[in-house]
GROMACS .gro file of C-alpha atoms in nm:
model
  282
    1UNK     CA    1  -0.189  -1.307  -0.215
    2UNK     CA    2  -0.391  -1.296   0.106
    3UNK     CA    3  -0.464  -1.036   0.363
    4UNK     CA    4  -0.150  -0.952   0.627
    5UNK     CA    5  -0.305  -1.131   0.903
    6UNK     CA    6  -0.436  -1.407   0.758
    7UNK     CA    7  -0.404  -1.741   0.922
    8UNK     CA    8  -0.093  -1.949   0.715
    9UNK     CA    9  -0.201  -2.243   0.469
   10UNK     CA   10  -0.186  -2.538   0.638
   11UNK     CA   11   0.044  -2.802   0.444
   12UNK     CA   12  -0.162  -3.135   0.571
   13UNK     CA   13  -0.483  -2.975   0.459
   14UNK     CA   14  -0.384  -2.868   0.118
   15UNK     CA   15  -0.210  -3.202   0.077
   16UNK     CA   16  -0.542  -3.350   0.163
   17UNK     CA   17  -0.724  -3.093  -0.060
   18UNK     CA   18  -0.561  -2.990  -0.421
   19UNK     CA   19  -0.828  -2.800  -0.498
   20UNK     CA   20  -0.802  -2.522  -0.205
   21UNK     CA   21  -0.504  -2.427  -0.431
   22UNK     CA   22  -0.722  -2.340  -0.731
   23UNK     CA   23  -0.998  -2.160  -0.519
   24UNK     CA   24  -0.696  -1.962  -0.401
   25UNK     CA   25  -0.573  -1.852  -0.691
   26UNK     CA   26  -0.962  -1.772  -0.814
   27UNK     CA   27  -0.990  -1.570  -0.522
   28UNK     CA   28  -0.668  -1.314  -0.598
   29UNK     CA   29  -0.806  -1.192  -0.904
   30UNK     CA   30  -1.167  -1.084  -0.786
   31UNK     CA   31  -1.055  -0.892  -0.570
   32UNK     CA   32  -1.085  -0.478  -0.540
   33UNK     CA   33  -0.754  -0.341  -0.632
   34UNK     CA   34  -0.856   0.075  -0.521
   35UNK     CA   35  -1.024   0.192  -0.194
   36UNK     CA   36  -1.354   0.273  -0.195
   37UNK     CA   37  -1.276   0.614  -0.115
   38UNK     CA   38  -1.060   0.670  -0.414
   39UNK     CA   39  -1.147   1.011  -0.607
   40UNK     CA   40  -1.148   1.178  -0.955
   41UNK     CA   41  -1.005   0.999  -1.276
   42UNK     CA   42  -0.815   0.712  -1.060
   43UNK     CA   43  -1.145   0.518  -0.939
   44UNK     CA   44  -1.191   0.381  -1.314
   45UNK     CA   45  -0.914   0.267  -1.312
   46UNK     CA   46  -0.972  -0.070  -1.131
   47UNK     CA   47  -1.260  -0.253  -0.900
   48UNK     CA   48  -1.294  -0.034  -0.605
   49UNK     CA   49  -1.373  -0.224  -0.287
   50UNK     CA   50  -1.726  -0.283  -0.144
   51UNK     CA   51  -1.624  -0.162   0.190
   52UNK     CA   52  -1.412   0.146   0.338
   53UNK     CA   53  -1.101   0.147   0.440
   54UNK     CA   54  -0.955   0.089   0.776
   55UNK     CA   55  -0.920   0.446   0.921
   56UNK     CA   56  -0.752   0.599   1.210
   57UNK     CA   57  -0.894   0.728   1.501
   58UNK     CA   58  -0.756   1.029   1.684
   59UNK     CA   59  -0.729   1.031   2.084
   60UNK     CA   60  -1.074   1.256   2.200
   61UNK     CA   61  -0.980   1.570   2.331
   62UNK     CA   62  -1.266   1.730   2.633
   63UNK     CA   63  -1.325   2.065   2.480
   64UNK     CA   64  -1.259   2.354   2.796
   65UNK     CA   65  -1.563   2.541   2.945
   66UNK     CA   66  -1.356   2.858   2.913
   67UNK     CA   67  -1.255   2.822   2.569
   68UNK     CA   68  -1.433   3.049   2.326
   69UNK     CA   69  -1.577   2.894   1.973
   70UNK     CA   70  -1.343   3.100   1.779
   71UNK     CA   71  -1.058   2.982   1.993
   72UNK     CA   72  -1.116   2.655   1.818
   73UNK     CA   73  -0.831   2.473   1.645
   74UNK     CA   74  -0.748   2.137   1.544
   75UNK     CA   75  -0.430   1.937   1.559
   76UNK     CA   76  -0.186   1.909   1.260
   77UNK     CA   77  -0.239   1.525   1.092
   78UNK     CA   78  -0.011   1.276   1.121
   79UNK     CA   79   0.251   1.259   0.906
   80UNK     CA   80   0.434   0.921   0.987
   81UNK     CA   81   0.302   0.583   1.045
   82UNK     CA   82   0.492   0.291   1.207
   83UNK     CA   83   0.484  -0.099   1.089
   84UNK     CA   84   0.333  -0.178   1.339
   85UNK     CA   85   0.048   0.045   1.341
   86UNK     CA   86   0.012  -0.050   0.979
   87UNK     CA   87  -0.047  -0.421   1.034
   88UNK     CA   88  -0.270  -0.313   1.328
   89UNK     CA   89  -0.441  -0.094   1.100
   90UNK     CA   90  -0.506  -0.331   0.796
   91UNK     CA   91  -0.611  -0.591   0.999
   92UNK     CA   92  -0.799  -0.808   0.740
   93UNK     CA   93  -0.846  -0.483   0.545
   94UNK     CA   94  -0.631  -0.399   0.210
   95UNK     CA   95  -0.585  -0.013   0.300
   96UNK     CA   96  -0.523   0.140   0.613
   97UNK     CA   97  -0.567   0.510   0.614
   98UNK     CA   98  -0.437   0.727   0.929
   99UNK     CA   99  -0.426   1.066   0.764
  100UNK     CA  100  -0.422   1.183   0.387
  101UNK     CA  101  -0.043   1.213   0.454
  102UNK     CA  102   0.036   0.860   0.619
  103UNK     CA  103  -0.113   0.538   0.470
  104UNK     CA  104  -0.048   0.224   0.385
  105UNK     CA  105  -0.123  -0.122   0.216
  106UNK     CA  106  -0.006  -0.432   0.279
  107UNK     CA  107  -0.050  -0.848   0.158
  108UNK     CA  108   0.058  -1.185   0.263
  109UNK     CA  109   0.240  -1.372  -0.025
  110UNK     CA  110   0.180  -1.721   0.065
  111UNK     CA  111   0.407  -2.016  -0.184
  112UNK     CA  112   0.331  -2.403  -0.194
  113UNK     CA  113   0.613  -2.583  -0.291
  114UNK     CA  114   0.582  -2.900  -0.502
  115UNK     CA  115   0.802  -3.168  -0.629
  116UNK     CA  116   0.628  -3.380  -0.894
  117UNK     CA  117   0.317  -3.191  -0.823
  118UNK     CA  118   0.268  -3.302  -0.502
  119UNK     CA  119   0.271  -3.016  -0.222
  120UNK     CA  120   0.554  -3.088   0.010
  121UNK     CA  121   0.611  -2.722   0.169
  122UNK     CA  122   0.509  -2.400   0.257
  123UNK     CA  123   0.600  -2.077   0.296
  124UNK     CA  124   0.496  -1.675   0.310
  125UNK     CA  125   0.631  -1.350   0.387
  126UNK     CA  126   0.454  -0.993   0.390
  127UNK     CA  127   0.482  -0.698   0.203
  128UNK     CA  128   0.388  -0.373   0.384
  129UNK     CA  129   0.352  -0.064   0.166
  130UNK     CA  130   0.355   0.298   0.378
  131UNK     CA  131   0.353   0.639   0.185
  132UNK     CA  132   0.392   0.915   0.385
  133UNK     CA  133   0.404   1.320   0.281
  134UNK     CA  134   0.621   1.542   0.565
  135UNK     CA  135   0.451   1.885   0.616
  136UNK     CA  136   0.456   2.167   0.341
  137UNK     CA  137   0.606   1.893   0.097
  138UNK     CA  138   0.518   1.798  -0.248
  139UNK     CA  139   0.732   1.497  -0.247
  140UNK     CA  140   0.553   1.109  -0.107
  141UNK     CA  141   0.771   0.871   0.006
  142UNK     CA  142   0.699   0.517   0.014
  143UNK     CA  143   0.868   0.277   0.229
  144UNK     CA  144   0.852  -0.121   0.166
  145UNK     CA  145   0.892  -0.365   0.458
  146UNK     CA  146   0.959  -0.717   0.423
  147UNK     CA  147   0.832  -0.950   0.722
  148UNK     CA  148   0.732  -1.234   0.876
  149UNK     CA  149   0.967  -1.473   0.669
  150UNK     CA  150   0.795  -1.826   0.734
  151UNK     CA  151   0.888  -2.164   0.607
  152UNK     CA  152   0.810  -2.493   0.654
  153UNK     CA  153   0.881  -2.855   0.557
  154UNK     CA  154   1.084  -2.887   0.216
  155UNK     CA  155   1.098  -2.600   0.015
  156UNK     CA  156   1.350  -2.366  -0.167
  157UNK     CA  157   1.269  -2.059  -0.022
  158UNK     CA  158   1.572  -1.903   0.085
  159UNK     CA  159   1.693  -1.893  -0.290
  160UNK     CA  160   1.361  -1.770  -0.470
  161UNK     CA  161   1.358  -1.430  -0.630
  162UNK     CA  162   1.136  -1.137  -0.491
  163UNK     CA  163   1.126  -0.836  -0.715
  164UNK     CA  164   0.919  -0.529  -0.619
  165UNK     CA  165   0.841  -0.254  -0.881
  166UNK     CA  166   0.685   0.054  -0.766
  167UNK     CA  167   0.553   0.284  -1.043
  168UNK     CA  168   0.307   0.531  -1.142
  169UNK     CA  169   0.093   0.316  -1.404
  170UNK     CA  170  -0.121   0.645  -1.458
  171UNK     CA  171  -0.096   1.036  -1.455
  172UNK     CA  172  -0.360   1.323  -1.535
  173UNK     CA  173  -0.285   1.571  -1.665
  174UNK     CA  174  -0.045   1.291  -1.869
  175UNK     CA  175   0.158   1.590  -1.966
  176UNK     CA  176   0.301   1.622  -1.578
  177UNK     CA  177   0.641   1.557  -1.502
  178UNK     CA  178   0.766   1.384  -1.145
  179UNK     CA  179   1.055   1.280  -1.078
  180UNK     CA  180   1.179   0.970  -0.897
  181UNK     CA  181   1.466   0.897  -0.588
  182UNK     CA  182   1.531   0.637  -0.368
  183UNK     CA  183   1.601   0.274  -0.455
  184UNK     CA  184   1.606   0.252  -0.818
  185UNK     CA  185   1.325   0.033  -0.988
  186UNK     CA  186   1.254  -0.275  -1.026
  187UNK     CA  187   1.452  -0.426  -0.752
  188UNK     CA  188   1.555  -0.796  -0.692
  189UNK     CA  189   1.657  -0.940  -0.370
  190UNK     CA  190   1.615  -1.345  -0.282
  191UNK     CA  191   1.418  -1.438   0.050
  192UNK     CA  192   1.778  -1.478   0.227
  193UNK     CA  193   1.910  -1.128   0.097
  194UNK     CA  194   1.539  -0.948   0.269
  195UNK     CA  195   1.583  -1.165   0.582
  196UNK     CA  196   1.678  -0.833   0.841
  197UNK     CA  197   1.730  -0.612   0.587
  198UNK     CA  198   1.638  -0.246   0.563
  199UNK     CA  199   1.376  -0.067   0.455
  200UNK     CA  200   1.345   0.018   0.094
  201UNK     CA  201   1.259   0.387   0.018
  202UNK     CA  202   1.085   0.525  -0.331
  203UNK     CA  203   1.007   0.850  -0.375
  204UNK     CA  204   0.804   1.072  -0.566
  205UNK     CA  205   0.782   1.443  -0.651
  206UNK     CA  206   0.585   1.686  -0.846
  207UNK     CA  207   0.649   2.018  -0.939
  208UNK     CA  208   0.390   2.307  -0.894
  209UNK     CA  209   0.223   2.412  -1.221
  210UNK     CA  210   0.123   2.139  -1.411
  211UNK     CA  211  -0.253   2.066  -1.247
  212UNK     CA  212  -0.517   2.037  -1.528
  213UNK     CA  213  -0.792   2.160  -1.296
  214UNK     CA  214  -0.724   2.530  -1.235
  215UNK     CA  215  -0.437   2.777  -1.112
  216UNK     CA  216  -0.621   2.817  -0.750
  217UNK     CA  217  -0.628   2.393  -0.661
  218UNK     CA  218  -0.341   2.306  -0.983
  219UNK     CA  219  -0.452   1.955  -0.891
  220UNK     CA  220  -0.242   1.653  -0.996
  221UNK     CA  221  -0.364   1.271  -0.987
  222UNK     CA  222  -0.198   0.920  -1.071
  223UNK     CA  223  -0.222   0.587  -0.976
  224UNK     CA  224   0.107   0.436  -0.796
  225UNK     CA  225   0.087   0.059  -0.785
  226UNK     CA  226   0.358  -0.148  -0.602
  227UNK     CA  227   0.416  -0.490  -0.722
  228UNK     CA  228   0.608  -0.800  -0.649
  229UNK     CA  229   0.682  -1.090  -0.868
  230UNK     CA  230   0.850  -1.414  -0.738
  231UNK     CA  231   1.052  -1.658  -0.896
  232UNK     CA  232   1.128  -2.003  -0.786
  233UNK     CA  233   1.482  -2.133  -0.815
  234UNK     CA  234   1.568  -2.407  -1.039
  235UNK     CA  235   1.469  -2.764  -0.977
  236UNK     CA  236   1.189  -2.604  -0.788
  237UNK     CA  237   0.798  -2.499  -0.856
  238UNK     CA  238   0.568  -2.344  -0.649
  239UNK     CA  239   0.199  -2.236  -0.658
  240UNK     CA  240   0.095  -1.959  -0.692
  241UNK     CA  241   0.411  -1.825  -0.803
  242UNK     CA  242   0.315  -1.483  -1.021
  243UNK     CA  243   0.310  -1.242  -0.693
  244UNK     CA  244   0.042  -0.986  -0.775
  245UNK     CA  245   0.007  -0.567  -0.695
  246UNK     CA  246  -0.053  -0.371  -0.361
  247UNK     CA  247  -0.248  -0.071  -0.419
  248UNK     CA  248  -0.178   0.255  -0.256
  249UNK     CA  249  -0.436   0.529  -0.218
  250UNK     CA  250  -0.399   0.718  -0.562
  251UNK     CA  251  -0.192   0.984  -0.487
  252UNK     CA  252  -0.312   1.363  -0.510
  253UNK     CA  253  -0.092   1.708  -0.568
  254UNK     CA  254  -0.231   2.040  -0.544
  255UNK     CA  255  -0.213   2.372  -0.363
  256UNK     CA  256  -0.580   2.376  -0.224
  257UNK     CA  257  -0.585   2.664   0.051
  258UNK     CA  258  -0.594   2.490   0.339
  259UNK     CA  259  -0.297   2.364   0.295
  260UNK     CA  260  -0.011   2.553   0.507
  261UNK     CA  261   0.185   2.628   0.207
  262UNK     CA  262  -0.034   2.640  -0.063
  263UNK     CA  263   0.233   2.425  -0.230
  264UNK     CA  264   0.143   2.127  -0.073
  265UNK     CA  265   0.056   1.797  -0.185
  266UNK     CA  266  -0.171   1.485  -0.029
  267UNK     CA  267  -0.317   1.186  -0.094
  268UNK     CA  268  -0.683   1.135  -0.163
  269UNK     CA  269  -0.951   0.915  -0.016
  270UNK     CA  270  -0.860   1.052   0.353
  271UNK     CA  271  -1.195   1.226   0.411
  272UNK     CA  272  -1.540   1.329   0.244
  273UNK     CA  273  -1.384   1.677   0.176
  274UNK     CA  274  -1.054   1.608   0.070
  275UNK     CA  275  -1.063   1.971  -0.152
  276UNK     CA  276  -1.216   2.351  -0.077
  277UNK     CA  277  -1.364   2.513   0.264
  278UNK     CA  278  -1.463   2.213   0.417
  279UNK     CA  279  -1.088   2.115   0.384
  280UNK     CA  280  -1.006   2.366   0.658
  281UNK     CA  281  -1.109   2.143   0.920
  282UNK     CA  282  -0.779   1.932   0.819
   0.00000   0.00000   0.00000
């Protein structure tokens, strides 16, 4: 797994050097896994990262001469988020975060193909990850993209096995109950079944009332982790061939009060404040 816009491997140089492959692999499991902004139970879970996320930044607005102080207001947060602002968001960043109710993840899955251990092609897709909450809704949706299909020399990539699983992994209180629509998981598709295909659509909803904090917030956490696992078809091998998880931002249900509805539900890690007064400014 690399970062979305990494540059490709280059077949010659691995051919030339085996042992990029094994730094590689080293690489994938040091890294962070959670945001550095993650909150509450969720960030011990995993490694947090060492730097923050990738965040949005709203157009400036001039404030008017003639307005009054108490006139003040701010605009509602986004609540959708394109592909394309996603992978312009990552960058070489694991999380991109545009609002506490549109964010997204995303990696490069990169496969060397051998025959008798020799490298002898190449290729990689990506894996974009984008939950997004509509307004006065307690239900996340996230939506899986499957790009940039890229492959090179001899390899058996249009029969090899993607499977993504999206989950919750952990819940607090683990007495909560949500329930799950959508695409049903795990799902299986081969690189020539994803090539142009639609989006894939999980969702995830919690009912009010089962917070562990208190009756005013009733806040709900978990950890949602999106995976994909690869398998190469017969008479084939590749390396690496495991796949490996995208995080999303732990996701977060409560009613605080500044949200419209008081029945609302977000996901954390989008500002300093994420709960109480300072909220308001949301």
């Amino acid at each position: 797994m690399r970062p979305v816009n990494a540059e490709p491997l280059d077949l010659a140089e691995l051919q030339q050097q085996p042992s990029k492959l094994r730094v590689l692999s080293s690489e994938d499991t040091t890294q962070a896994v959670l945001p550095r902004e993650t909150l509450g139970q969720a960030k011990t879970f995993a490694p947090l990262a060492t730097e923050a996320s990738a965040r949005y930044q709203p157009p400036g607005r001039k404030p008017l001469a003639s307005r009054a102080p108490t006139a003040v207001s701010f605009p509602e947060p986004p609540h959708t988020m394109t592909t394309q602002e996603c992978v312009a968001g990552l960058a070489t960043k694991t999380f991109y975060i545009k609002s506490r109710y549109a964010l997204c993840s995303g990696k490069q899955f990169e496969q060397v193909w051998l025959r008798n251990g020799e490298p002898v092609g190449t290729s990689h897709f990506d894996v974009l990850a984008i939950g997004t909450i509509p307004k006065n809704s307690r239900t996340i949706t996230v939506t899986y993209y499957f790009t940039d299909f890229t492959a090179a020399k001899e390899n058996g990539a249009a029969a090899m096995g993607i499977t993504t699983k999206g989950s919750i992994t952990h819940l607090w209180p683990s007495t909560a109950a949500y329930t799950q629509g959508g695409v049903k998981m795990p799902f299986t598709r081969t690189w020539s079944q994803l090539l142009g295909a639609d989006t894939y659509k999980h969702t995830l909803t919690v009912a009010a009332g089962q917070g562990s904090d208190s009756a005013k917030t009733d806040l709900i956490a978990a950890v949602y982790v999106p995976n994909i696992s690869l398998k190469a078809p017969p008479a084939w091998s590749s390396l690496p061939i495991t796949g490996g998880d995208l995080f999303m931002l732990p996701p977060r249900w409560d009613k605080a009060p500044y949200l419209p509805s008081a029945e609302g539900v977000h996901q954390a890690g989008d500002d300093a404040a994420p709960h109480g007064e300072e909220g308001r400014s949301r």
